[in-house]
PDB file of C-alpha atoms in Angstrom:
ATOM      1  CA  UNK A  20      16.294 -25.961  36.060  1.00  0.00           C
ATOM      2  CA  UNK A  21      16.384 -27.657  32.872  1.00  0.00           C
ATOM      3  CA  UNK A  22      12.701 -26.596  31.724  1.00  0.00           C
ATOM      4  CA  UNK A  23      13.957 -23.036  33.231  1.00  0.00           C
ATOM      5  CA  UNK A  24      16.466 -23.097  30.275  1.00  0.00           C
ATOM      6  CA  UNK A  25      14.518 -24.280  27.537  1.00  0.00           C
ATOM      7  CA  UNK A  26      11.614 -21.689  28.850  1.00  0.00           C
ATOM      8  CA  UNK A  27      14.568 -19.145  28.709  1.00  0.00           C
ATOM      9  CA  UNK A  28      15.376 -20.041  25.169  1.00  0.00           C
ATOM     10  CA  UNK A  29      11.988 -20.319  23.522  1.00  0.00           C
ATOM     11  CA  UNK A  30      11.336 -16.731  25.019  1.00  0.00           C
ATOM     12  CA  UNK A  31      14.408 -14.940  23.360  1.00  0.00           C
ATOM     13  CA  UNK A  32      13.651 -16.673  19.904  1.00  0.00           C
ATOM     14  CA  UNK A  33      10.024 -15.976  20.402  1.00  0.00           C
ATOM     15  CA  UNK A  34      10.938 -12.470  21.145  1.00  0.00           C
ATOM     16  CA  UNK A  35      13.970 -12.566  18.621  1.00  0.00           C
ATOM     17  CA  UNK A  36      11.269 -13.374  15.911  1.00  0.00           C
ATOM     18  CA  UNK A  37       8.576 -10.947  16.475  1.00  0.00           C
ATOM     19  CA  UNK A  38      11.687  -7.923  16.426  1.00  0.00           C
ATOM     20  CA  UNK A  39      12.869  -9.155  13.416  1.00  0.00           C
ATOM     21  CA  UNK A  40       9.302  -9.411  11.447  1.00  0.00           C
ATOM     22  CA  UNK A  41       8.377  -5.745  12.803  1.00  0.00           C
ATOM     23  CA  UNK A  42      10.913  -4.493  10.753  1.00  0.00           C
ATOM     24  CA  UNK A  43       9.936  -5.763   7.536  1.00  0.00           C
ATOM     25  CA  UNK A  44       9.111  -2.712   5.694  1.00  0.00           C
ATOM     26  CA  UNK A  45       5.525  -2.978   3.779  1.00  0.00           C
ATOM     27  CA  UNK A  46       6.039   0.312   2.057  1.00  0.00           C
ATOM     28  CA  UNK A  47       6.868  -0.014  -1.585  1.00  0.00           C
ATOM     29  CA  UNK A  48      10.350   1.570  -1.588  1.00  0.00           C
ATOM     30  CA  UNK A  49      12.671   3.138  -5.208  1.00  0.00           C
ATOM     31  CA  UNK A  50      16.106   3.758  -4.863  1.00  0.00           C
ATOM     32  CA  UNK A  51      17.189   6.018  -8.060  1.00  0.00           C
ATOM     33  CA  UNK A  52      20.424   5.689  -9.361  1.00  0.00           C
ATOM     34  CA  UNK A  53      22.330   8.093 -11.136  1.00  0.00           C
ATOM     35  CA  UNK A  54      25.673   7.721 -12.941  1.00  0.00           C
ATOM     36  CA  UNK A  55      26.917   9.779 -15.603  1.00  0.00           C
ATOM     37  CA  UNK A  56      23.788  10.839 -17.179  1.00  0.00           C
ATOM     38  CA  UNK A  57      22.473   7.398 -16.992  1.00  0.00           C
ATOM     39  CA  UNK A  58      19.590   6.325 -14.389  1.00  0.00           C
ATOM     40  CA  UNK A  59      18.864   3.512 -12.491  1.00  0.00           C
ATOM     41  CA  UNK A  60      15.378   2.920 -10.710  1.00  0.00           C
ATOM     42  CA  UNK A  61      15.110  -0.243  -8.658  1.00  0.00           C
ATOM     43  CA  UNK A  62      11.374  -0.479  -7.063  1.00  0.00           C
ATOM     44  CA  UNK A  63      10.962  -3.240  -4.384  1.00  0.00           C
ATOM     45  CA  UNK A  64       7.088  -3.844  -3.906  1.00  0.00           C
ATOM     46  CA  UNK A  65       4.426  -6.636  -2.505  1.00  0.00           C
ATOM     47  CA  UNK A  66       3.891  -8.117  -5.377  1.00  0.00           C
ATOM     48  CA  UNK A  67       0.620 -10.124  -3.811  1.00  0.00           C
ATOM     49  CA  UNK A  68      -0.270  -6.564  -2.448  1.00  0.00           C
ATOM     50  CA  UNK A  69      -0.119  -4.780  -5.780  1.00  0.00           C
ATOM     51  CA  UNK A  70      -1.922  -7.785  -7.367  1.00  0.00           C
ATOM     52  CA  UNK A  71      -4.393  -7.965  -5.286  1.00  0.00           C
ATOM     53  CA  UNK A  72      -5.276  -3.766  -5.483  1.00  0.00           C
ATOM     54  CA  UNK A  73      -5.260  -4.615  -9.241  1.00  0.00           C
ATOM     55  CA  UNK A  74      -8.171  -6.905  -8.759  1.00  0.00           C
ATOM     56  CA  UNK A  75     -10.521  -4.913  -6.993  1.00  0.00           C
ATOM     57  CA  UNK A  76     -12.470  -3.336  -9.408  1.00  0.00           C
ATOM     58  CA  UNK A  77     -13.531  -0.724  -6.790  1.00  0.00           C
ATOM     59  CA  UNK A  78     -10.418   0.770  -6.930  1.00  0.00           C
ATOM     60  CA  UNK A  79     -10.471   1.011 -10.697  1.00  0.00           C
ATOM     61  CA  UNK A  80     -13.840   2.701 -10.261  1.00  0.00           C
ATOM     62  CA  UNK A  81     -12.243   5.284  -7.878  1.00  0.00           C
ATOM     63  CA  UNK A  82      -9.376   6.325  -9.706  1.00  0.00           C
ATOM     64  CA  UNK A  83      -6.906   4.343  -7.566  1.00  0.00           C
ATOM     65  CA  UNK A  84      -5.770   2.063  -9.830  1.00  0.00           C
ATOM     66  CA  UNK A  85      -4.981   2.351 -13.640  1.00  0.00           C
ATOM     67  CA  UNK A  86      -6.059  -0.926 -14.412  1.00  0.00           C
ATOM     68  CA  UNK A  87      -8.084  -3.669 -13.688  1.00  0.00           C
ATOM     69  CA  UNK A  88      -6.525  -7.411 -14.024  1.00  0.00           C
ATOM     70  CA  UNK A  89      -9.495 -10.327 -14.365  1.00  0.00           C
ATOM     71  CA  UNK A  90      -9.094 -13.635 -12.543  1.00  0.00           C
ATOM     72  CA  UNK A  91      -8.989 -16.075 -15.616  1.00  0.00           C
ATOM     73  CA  UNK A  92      -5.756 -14.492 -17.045  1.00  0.00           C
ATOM     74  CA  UNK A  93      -3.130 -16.079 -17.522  1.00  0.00           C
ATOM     75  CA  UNK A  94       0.302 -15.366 -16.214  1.00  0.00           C
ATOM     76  CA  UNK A  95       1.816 -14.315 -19.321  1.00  0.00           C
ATOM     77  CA  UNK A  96      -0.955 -12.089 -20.086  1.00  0.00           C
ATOM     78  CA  UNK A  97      -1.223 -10.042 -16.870  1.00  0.00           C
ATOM     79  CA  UNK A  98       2.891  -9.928 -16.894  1.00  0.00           C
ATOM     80  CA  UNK A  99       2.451  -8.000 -19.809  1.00  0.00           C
ATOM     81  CA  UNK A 100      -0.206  -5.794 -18.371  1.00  0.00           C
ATOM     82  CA  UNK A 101       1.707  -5.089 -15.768  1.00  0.00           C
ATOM     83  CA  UNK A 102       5.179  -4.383 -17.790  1.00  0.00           C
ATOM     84  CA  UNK A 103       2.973  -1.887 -19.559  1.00  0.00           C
ATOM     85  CA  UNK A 104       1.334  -0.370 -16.733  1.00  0.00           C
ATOM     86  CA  UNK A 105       4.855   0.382 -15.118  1.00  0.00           C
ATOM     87  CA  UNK A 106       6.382   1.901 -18.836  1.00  0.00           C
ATOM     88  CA  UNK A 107       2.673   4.181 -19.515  1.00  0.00           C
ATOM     89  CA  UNK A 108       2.471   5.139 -15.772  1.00  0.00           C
ATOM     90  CA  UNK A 109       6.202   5.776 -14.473  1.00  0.00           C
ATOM     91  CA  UNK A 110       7.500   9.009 -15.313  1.00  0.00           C
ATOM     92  CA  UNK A 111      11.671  10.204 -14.890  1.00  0.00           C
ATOM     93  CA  UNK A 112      12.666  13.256 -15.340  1.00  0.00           C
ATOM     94  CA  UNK A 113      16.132  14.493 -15.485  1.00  0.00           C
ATOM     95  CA  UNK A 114      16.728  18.227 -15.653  1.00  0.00           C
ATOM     96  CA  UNK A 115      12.729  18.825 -16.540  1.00  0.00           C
ATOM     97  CA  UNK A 116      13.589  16.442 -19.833  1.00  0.00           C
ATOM     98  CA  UNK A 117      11.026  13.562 -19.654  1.00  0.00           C
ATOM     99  CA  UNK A 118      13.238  10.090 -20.439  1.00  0.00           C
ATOM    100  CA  UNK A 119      12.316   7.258 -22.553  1.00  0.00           C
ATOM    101  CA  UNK A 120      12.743   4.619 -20.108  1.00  0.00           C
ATOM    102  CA  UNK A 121      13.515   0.462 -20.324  1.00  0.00           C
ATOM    103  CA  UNK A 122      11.852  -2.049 -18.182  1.00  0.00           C
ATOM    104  CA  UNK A 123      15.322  -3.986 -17.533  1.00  0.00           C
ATOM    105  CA  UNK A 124      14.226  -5.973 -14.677  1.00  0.00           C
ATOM    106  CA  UNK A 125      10.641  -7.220 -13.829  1.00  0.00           C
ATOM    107  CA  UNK A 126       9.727 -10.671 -11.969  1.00  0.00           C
ATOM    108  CA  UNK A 127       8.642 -13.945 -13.809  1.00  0.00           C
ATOM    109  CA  UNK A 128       6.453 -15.702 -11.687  1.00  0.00           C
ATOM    110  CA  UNK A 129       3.669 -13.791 -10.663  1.00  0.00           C
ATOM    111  CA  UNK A 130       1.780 -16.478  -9.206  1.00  0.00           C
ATOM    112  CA  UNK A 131       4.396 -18.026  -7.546  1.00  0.00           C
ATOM    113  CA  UNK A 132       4.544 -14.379  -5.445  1.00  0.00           C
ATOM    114  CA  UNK A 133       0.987 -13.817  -5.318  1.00  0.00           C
ATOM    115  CA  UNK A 134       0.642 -17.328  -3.312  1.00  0.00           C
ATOM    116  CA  UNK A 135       3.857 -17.116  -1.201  1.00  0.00           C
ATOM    117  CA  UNK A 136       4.201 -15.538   2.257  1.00  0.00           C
ATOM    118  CA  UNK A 137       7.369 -13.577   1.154  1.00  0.00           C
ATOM    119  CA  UNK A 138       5.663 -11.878  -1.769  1.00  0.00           C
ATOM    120  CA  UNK A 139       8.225  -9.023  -2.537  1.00  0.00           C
ATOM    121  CA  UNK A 140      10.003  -8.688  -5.614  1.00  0.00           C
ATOM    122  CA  UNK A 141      11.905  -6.162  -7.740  1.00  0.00           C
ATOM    123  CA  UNK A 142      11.410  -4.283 -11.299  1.00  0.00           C
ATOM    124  CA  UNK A 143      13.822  -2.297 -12.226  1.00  0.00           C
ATOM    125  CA  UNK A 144      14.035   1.031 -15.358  1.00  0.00           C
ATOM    126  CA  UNK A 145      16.861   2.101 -17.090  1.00  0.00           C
ATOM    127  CA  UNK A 146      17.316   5.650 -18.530  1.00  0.00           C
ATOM    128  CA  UNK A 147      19.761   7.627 -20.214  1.00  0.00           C
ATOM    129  CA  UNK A 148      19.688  11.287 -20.202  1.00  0.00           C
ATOM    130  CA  UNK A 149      20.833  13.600 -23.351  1.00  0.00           C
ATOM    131  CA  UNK A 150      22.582  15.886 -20.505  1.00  0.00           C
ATOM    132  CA  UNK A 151      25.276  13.883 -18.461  1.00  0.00           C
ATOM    133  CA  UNK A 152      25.333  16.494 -15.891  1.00  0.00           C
ATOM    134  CA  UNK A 153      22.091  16.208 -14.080  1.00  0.00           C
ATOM    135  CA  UNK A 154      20.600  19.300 -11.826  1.00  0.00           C
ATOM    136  CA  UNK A 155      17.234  17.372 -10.931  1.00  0.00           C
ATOM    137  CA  UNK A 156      15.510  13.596 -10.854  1.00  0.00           C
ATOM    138  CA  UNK A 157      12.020  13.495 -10.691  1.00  0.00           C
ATOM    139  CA  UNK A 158       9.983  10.275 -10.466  1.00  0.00           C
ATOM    140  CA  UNK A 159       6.304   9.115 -10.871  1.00  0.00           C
ATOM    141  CA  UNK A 160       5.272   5.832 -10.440  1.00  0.00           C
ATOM    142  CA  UNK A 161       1.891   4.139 -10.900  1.00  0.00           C
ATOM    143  CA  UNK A 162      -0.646   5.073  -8.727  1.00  0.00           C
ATOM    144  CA  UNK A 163      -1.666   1.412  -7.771  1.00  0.00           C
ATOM    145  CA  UNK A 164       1.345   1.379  -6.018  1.00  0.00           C
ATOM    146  CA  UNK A 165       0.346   2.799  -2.857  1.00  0.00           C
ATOM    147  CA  UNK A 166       3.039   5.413  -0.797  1.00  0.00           C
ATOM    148  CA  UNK A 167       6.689   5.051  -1.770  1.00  0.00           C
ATOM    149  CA  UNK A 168       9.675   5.242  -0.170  1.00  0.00           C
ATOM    150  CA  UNK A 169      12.489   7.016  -2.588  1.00  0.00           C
ATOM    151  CA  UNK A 170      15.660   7.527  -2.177  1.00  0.00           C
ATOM    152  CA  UNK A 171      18.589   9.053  -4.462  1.00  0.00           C
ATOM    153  CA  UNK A 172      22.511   7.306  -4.828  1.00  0.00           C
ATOM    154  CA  UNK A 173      25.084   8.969  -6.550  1.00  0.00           C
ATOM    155  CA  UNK A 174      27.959   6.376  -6.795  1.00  0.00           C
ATOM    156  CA  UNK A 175      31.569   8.342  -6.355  1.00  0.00           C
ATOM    157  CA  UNK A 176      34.120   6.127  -7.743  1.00  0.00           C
ATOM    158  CA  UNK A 177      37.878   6.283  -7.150  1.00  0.00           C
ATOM    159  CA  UNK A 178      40.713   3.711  -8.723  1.00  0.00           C
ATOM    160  CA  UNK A 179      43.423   3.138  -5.814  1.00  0.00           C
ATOM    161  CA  UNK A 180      46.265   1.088  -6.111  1.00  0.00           C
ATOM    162  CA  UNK A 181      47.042  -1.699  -4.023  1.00  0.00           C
ATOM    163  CA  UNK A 182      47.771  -0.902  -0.231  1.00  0.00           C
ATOM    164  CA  UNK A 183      46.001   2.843  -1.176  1.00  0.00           C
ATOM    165  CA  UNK A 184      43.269   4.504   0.963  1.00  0.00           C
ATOM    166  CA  UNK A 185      39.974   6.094  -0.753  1.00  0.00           C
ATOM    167  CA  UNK A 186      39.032   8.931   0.359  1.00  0.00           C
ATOM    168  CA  UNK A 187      35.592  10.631  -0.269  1.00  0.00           C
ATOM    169  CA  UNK A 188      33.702  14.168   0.984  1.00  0.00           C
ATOM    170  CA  UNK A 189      30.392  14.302   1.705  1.00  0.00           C
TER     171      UNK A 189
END
């Protein structure tokens, strides 16, 4: 009975485990942002994915990548590459107006990710449009990406007092 039990247990954390990893998205995925003419673009990749796509030089030859990283660089170097590569290669739109865009947000320790078996990380641009009402959001991101998941938030704020209920229409 007692190796029954602990039989019984492994199997749901055995099974437990393999539900929970099959849900790990691989997908690069960019949730835009957009608050009062400004815009917000958080990008969650594989960072040992993307690196490693950078390093093929097959891809380079192809056309899917925009650039090819070398193995003796160092760390600082190819974080700069890859800043750059993400400022010349994303393009936001906002009402057909192409935005001048800040890299905000971009991960330190590429090495440390490229190496590790949780390798994703997040970069993140920051935009302000001339318009503060905004028809349309467009987004391009580098091509070395792969396929990317995008989504669009618009935050709807309310100030309530204490004890008050929000209320919001969708």
């Amino acid at each position: 009975m007692k190796h029954f039990l602990f039989f019984g247990i492994y199997t749901v954390m055995l099974c437990t485990s393999a539900i929970s990893h099959a849900h790990a998205l691989k997908e690069t995925t960019a949730t835009i942002t957009v608050r009062s003419g400004q815009i917000d673009v958080l990008v969650n990749t594989d960072f040992s994915h993307w690196l490693s796509v950078l390093h093929n030089n097959e891809a380079w030859l192809l056309g899917d990548t925009e650039l090819v990283l070398q193995n003796g660089q160092s760390e600082q170097v190819k974080r700069k590459q890859l800043q750059d590569l993400v400022l010349t290669h994303t393009k936001i739109q906002a009402n057909g107006t192409l935005l001048n865009c800040q890299l905000n947000q971009f991960p330190i320790k590429l090495t440390q990710l490229h190496k590790e078996h949780h390798s994703r990380a997040y970069f993140r641009l920051g935009c302000v449009s001339p318009q503060k009402q905004l028809n349309s959001v467009s987004l391009t991101l580098p091509k070395s990406l792969g396929r990317v998941y995008t989504s669009l938030v618009q935050p709807k704020q309310q100030l309530i007092g204490a004890g008050q209920q929000a209320n919001f229409k969708l």
